[in-house]
PDB file of N, CA and C in Angstrom:
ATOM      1  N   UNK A   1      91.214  10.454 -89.643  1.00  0.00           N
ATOM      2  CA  UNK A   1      90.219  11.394 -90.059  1.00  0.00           C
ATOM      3  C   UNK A   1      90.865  12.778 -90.144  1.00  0.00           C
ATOM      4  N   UNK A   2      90.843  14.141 -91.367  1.00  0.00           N
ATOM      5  CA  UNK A   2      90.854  15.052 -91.116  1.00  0.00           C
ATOM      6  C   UNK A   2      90.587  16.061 -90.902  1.00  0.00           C
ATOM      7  N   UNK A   3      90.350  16.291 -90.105  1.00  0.00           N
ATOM      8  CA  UNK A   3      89.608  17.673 -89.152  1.00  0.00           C
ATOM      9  C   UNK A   3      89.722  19.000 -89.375  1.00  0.00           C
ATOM     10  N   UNK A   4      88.600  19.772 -90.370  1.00  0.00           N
ATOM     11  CA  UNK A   4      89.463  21.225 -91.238  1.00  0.00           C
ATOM     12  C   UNK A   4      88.290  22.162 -89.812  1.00  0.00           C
ATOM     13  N   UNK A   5      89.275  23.013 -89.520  1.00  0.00           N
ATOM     14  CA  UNK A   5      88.655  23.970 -88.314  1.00  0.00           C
ATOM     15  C   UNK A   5      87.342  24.752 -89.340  1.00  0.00           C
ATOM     16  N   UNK A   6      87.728  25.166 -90.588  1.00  0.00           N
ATOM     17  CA  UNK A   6      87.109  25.910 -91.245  1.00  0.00           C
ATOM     18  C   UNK A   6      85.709  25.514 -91.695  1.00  0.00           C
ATOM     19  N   UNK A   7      85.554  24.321 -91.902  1.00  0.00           N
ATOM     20  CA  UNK A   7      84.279  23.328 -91.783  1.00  0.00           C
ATOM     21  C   UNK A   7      83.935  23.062 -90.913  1.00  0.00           C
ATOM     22  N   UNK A   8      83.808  23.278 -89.792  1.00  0.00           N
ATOM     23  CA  UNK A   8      83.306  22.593 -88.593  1.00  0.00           C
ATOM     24  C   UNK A   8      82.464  24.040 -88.105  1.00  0.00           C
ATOM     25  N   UNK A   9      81.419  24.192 -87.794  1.00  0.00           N
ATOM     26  CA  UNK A   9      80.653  25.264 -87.030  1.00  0.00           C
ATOM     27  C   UNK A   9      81.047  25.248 -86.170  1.00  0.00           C
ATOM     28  N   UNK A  10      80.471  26.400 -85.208  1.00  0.00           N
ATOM     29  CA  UNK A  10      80.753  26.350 -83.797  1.00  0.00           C
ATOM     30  C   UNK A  10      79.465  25.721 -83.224  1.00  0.00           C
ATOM     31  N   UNK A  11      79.879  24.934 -81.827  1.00  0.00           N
ATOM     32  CA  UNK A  11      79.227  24.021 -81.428  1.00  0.00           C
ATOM     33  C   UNK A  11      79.175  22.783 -81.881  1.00  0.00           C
ATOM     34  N   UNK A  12      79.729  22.883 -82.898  1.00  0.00           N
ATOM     35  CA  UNK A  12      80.081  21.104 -83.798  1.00  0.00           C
ATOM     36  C   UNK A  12      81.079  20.142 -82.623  1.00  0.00           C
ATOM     37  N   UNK A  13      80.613  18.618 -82.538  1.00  0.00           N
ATOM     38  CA  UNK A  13      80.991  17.824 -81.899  1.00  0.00           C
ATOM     39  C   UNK A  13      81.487  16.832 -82.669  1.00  0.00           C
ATOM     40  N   UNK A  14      82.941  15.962 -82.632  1.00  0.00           N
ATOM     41  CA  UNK A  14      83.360  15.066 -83.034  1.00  0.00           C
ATOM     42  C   UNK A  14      83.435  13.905 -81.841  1.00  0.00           C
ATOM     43  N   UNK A  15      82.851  13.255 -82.592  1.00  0.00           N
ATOM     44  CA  UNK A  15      83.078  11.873 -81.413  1.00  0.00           C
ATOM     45  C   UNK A  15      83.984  10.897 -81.582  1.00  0.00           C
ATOM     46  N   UNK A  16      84.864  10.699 -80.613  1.00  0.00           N
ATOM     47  CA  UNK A  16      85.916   9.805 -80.826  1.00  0.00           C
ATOM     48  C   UNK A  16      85.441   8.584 -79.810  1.00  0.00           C
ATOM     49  N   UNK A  17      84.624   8.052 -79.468  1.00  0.00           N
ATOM     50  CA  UNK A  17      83.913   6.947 -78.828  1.00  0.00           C
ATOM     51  C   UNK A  17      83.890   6.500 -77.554  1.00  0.00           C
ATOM     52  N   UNK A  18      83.834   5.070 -77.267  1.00  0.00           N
ATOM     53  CA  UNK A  18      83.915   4.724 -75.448  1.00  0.00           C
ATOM     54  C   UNK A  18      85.488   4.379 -75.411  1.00  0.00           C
ATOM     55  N   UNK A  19      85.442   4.852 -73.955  1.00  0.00           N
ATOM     56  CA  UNK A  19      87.186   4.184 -73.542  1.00  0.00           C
ATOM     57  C   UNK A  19      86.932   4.080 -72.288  1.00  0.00           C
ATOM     58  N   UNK A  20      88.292   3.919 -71.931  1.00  0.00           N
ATOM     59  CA  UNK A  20      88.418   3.203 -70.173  1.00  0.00           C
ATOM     60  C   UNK A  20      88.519   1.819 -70.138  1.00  0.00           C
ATOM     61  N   UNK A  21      89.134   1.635 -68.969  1.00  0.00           N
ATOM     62  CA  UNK A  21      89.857   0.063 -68.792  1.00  0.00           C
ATOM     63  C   UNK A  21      88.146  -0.645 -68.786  1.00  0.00           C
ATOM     64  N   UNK A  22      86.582  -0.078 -68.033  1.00  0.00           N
ATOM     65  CA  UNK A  22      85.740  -1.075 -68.617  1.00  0.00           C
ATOM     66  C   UNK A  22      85.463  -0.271 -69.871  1.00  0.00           C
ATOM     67  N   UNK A  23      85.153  -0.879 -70.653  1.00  0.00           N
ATOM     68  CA  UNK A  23      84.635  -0.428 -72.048  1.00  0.00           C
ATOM     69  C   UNK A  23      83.635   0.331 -72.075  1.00  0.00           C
ATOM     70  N   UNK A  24      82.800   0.647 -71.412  1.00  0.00           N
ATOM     71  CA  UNK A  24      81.353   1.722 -71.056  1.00  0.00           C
ATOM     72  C   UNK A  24      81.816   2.918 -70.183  1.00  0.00           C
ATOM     73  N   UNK A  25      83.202   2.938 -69.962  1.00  0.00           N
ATOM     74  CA  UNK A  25      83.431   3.516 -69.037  1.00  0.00           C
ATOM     75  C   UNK A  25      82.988   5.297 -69.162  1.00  0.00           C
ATOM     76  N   UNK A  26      83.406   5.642 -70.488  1.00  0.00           N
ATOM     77  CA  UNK A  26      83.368   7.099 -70.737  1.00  0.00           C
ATOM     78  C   UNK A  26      83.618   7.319 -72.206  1.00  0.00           C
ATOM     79  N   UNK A  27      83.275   8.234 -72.688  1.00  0.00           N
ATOM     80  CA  UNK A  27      82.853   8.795 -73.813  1.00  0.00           C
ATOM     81  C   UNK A  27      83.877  10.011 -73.998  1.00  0.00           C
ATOM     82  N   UNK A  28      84.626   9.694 -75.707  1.00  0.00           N
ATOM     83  CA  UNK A  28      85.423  10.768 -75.498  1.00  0.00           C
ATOM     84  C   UNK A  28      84.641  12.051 -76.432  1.00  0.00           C
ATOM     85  N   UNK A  29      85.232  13.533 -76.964  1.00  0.00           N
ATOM     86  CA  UNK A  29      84.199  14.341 -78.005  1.00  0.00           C
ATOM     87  C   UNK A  29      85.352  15.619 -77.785  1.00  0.00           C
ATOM     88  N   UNK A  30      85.333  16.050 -78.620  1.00  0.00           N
ATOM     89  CA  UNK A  30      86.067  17.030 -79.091  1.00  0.00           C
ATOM     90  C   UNK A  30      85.309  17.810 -79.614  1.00  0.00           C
ATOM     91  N   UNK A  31      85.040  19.319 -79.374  1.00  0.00           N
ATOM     92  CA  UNK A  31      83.583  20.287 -79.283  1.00  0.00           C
ATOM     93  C   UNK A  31      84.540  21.536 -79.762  1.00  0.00           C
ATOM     94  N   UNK A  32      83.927  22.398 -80.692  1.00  0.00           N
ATOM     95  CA  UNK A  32      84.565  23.631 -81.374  1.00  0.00           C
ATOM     96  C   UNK A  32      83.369  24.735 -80.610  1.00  0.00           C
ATOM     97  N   UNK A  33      84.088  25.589 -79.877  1.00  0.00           N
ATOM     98  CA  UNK A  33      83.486  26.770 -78.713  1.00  0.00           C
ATOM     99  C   UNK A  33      83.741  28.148 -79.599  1.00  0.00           C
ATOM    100  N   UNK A  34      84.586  28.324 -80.378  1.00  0.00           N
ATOM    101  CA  UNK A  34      84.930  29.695 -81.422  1.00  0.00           C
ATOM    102  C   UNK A  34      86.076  29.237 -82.252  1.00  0.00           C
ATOM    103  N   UNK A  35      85.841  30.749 -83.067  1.00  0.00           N
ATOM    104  CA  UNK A  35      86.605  30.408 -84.618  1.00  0.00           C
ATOM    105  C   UNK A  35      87.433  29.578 -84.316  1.00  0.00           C
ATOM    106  N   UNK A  36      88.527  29.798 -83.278  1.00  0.00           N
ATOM    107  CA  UNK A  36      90.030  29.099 -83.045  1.00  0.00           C
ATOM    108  C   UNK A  36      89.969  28.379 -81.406  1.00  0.00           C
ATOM    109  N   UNK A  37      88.926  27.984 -81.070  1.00  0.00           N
ATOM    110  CA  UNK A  37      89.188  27.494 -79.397  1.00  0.00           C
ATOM    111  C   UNK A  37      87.979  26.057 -79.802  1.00  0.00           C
ATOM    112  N   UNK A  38      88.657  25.094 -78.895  1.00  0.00           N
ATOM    113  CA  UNK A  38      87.982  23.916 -79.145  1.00  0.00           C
ATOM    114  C   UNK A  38      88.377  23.290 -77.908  1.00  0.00           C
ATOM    115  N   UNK A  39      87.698  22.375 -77.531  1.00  0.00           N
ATOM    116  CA  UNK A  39      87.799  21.462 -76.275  1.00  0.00           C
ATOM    117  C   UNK A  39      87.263  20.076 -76.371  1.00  0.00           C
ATOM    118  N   UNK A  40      88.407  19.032 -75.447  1.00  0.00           N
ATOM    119  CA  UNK A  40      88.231  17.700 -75.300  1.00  0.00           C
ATOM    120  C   UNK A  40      87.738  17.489 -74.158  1.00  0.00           C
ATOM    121  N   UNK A  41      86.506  16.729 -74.274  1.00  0.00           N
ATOM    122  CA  UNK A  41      85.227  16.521 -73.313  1.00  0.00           C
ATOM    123  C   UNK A  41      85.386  14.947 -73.045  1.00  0.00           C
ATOM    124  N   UNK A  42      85.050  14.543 -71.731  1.00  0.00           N
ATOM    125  CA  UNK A  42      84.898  13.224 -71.285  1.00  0.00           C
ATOM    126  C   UNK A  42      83.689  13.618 -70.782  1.00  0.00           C
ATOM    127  N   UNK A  43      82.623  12.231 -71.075  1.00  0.00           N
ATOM    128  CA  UNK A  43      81.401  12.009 -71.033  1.00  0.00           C
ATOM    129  C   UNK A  43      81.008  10.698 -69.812  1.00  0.00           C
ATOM    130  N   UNK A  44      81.505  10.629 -68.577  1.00  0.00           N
ATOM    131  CA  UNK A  44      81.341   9.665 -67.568  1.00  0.00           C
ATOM    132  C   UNK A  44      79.812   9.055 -67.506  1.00  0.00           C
ATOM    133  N   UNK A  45      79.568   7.597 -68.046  1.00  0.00           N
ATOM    134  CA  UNK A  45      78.258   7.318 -67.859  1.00  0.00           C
ATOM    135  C   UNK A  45      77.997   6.873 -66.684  1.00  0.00           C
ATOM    136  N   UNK A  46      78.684   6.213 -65.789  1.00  0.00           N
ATOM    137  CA  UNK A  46      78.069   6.347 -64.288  1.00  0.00           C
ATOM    138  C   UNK A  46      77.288   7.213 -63.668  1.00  0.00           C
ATOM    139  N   UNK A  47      78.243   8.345 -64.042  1.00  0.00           N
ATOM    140  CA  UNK A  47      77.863   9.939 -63.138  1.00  0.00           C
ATOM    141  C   UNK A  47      77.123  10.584 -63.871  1.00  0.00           C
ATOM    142  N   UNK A  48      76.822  10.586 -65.483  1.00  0.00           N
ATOM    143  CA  UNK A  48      76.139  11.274 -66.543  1.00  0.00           C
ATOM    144  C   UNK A  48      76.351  12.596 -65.913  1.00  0.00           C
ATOM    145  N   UNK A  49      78.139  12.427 -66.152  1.00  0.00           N
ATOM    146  CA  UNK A  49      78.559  13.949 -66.367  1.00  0.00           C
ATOM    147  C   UNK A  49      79.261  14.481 -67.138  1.00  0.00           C
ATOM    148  N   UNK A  50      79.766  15.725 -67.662  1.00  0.00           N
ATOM    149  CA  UNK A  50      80.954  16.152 -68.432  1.00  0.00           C
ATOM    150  C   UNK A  50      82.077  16.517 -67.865  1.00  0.00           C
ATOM    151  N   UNK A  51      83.301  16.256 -68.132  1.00  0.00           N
ATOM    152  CA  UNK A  51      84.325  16.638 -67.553  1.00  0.00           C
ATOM    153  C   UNK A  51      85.232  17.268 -68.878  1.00  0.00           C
ATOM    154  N   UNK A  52      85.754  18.599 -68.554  1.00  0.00           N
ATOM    155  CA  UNK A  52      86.665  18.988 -69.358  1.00  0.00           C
ATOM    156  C   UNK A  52      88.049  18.449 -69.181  1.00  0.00           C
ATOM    157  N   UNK A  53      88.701  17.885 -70.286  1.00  0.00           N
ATOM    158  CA  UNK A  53      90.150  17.710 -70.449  1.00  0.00           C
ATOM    159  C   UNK A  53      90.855  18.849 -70.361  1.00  0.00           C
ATOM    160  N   UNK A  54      90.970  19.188 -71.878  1.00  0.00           N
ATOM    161  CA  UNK A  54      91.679  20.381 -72.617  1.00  0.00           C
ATOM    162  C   UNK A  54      91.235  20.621 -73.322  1.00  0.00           C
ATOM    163  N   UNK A  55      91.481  21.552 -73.493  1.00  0.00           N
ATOM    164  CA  UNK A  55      90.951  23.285 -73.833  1.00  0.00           C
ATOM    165  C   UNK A  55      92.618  23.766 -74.951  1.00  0.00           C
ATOM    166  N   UNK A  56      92.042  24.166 -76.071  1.00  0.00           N
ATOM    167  CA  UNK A  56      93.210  25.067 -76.646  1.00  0.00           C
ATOM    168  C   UNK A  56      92.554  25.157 -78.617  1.00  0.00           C
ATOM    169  N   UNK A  57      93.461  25.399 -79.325  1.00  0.00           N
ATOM    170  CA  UNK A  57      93.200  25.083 -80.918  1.00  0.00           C
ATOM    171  C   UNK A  57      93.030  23.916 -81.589  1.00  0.00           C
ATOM    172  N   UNK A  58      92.640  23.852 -82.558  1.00  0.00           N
ATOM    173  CA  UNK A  58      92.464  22.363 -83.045  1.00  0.00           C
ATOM    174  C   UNK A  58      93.556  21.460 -83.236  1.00  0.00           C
ATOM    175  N   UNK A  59      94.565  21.881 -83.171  1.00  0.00           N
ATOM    176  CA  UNK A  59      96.104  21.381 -83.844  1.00  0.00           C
ATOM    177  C   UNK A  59      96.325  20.638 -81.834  1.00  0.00           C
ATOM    178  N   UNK A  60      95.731  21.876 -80.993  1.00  0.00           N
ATOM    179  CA  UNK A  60      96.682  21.044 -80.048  1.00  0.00           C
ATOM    180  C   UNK A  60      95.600  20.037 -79.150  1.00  0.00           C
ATOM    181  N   UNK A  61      94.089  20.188 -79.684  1.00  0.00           N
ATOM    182  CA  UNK A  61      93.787  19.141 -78.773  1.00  0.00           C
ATOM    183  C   UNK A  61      93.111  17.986 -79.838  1.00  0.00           C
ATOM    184  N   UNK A  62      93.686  17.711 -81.328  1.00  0.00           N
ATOM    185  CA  UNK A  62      93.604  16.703 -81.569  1.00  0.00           C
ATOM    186  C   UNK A  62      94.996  16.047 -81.357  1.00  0.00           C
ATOM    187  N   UNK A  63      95.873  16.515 -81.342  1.00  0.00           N
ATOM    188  CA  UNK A  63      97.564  15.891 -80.789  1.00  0.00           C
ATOM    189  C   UNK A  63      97.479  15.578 -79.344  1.00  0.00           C
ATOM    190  N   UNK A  64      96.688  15.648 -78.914  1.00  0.00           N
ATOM    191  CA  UNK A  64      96.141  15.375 -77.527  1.00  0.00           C
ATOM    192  C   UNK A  64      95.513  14.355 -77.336  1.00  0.00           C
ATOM    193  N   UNK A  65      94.044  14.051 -77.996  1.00  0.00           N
ATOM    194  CA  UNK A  65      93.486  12.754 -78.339  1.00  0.00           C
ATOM    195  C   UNK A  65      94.187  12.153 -79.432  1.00  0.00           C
ATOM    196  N   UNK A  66      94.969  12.322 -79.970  1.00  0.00           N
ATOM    197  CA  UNK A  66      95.840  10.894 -80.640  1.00  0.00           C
ATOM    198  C   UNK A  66      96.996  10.540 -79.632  1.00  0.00           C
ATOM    199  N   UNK A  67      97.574  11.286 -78.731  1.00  0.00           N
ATOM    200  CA  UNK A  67      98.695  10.886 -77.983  1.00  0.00           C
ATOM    201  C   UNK A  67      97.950   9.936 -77.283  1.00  0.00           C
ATOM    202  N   UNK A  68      96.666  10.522 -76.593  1.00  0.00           N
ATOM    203  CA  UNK A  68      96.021   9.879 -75.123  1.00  0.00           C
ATOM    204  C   UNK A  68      95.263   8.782 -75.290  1.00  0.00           C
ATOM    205  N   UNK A  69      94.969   8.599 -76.783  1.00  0.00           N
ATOM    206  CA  UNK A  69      93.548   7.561 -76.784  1.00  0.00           C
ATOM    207  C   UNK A  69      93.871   6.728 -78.300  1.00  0.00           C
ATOM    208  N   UNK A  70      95.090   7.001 -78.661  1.00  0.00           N
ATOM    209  CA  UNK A  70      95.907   6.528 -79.752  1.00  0.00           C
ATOM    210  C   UNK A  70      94.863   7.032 -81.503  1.00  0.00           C
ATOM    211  N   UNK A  71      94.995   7.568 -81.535  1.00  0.00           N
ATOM    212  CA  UNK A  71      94.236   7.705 -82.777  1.00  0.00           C
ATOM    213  C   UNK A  71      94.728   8.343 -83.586  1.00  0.00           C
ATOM    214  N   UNK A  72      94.700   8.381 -84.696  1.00  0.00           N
ATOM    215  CA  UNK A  72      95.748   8.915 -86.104  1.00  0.00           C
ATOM    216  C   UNK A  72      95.165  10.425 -86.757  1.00  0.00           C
ATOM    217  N   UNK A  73      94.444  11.179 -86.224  1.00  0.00           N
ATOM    218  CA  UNK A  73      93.398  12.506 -86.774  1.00  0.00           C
ATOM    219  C   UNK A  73      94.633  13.318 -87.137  1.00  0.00           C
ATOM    220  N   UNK A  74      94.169  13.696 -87.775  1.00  0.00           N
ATOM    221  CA  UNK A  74      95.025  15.059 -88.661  1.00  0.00           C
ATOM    222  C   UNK A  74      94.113  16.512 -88.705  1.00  0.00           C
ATOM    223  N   UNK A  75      94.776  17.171 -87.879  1.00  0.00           N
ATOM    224  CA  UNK A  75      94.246  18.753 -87.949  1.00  0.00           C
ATOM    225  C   UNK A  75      94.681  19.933 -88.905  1.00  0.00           C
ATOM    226  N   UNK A  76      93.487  20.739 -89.992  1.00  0.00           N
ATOM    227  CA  UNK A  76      93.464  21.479 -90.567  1.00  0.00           C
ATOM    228  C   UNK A  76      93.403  22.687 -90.318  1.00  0.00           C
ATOM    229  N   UNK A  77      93.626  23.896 -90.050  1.00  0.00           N
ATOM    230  CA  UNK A  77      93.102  25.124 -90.023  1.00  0.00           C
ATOM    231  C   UNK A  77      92.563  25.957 -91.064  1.00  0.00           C
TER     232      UNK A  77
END
């Protein structure tokens, strides 16, 4: 998928789905906070909580969720 920073509002959420060794385990999402700052969110359904990953630009926390959760996204600015 490619991900143009310039299209995405702020507050816009991308969902990259369930993971974890059980399959329900957690919910991944990648959330745009300003023009250039965005953050990777884990969504724990046990605890129905949020946990922040990382935090940085779009370039470095979709190279982040493709390293960590294998996925092929391509970031635009």
């Amino acid at each position: 998928m490619i991900i143009k920073n310039s299209e995405e509002p702020i507050g816009a959420e991308i969902d990259h789905g369930i993971h974890g060794i059980v399959p329900t385990h957690h919910r991944v999402t990648i959330r745009k906070l300003g023009e250039n700052e965005w953050q990777v969110v884990k969504y724990i359904f046990k605890t129905k909580k949020e946990e922040e990953i990382k935090r940085g630009t779009l370039k470095e926390v979709v190279q982040f969720v493709n390293l960590r959760y294998g996925y092929k996204d391509v970031a635009e600015e």
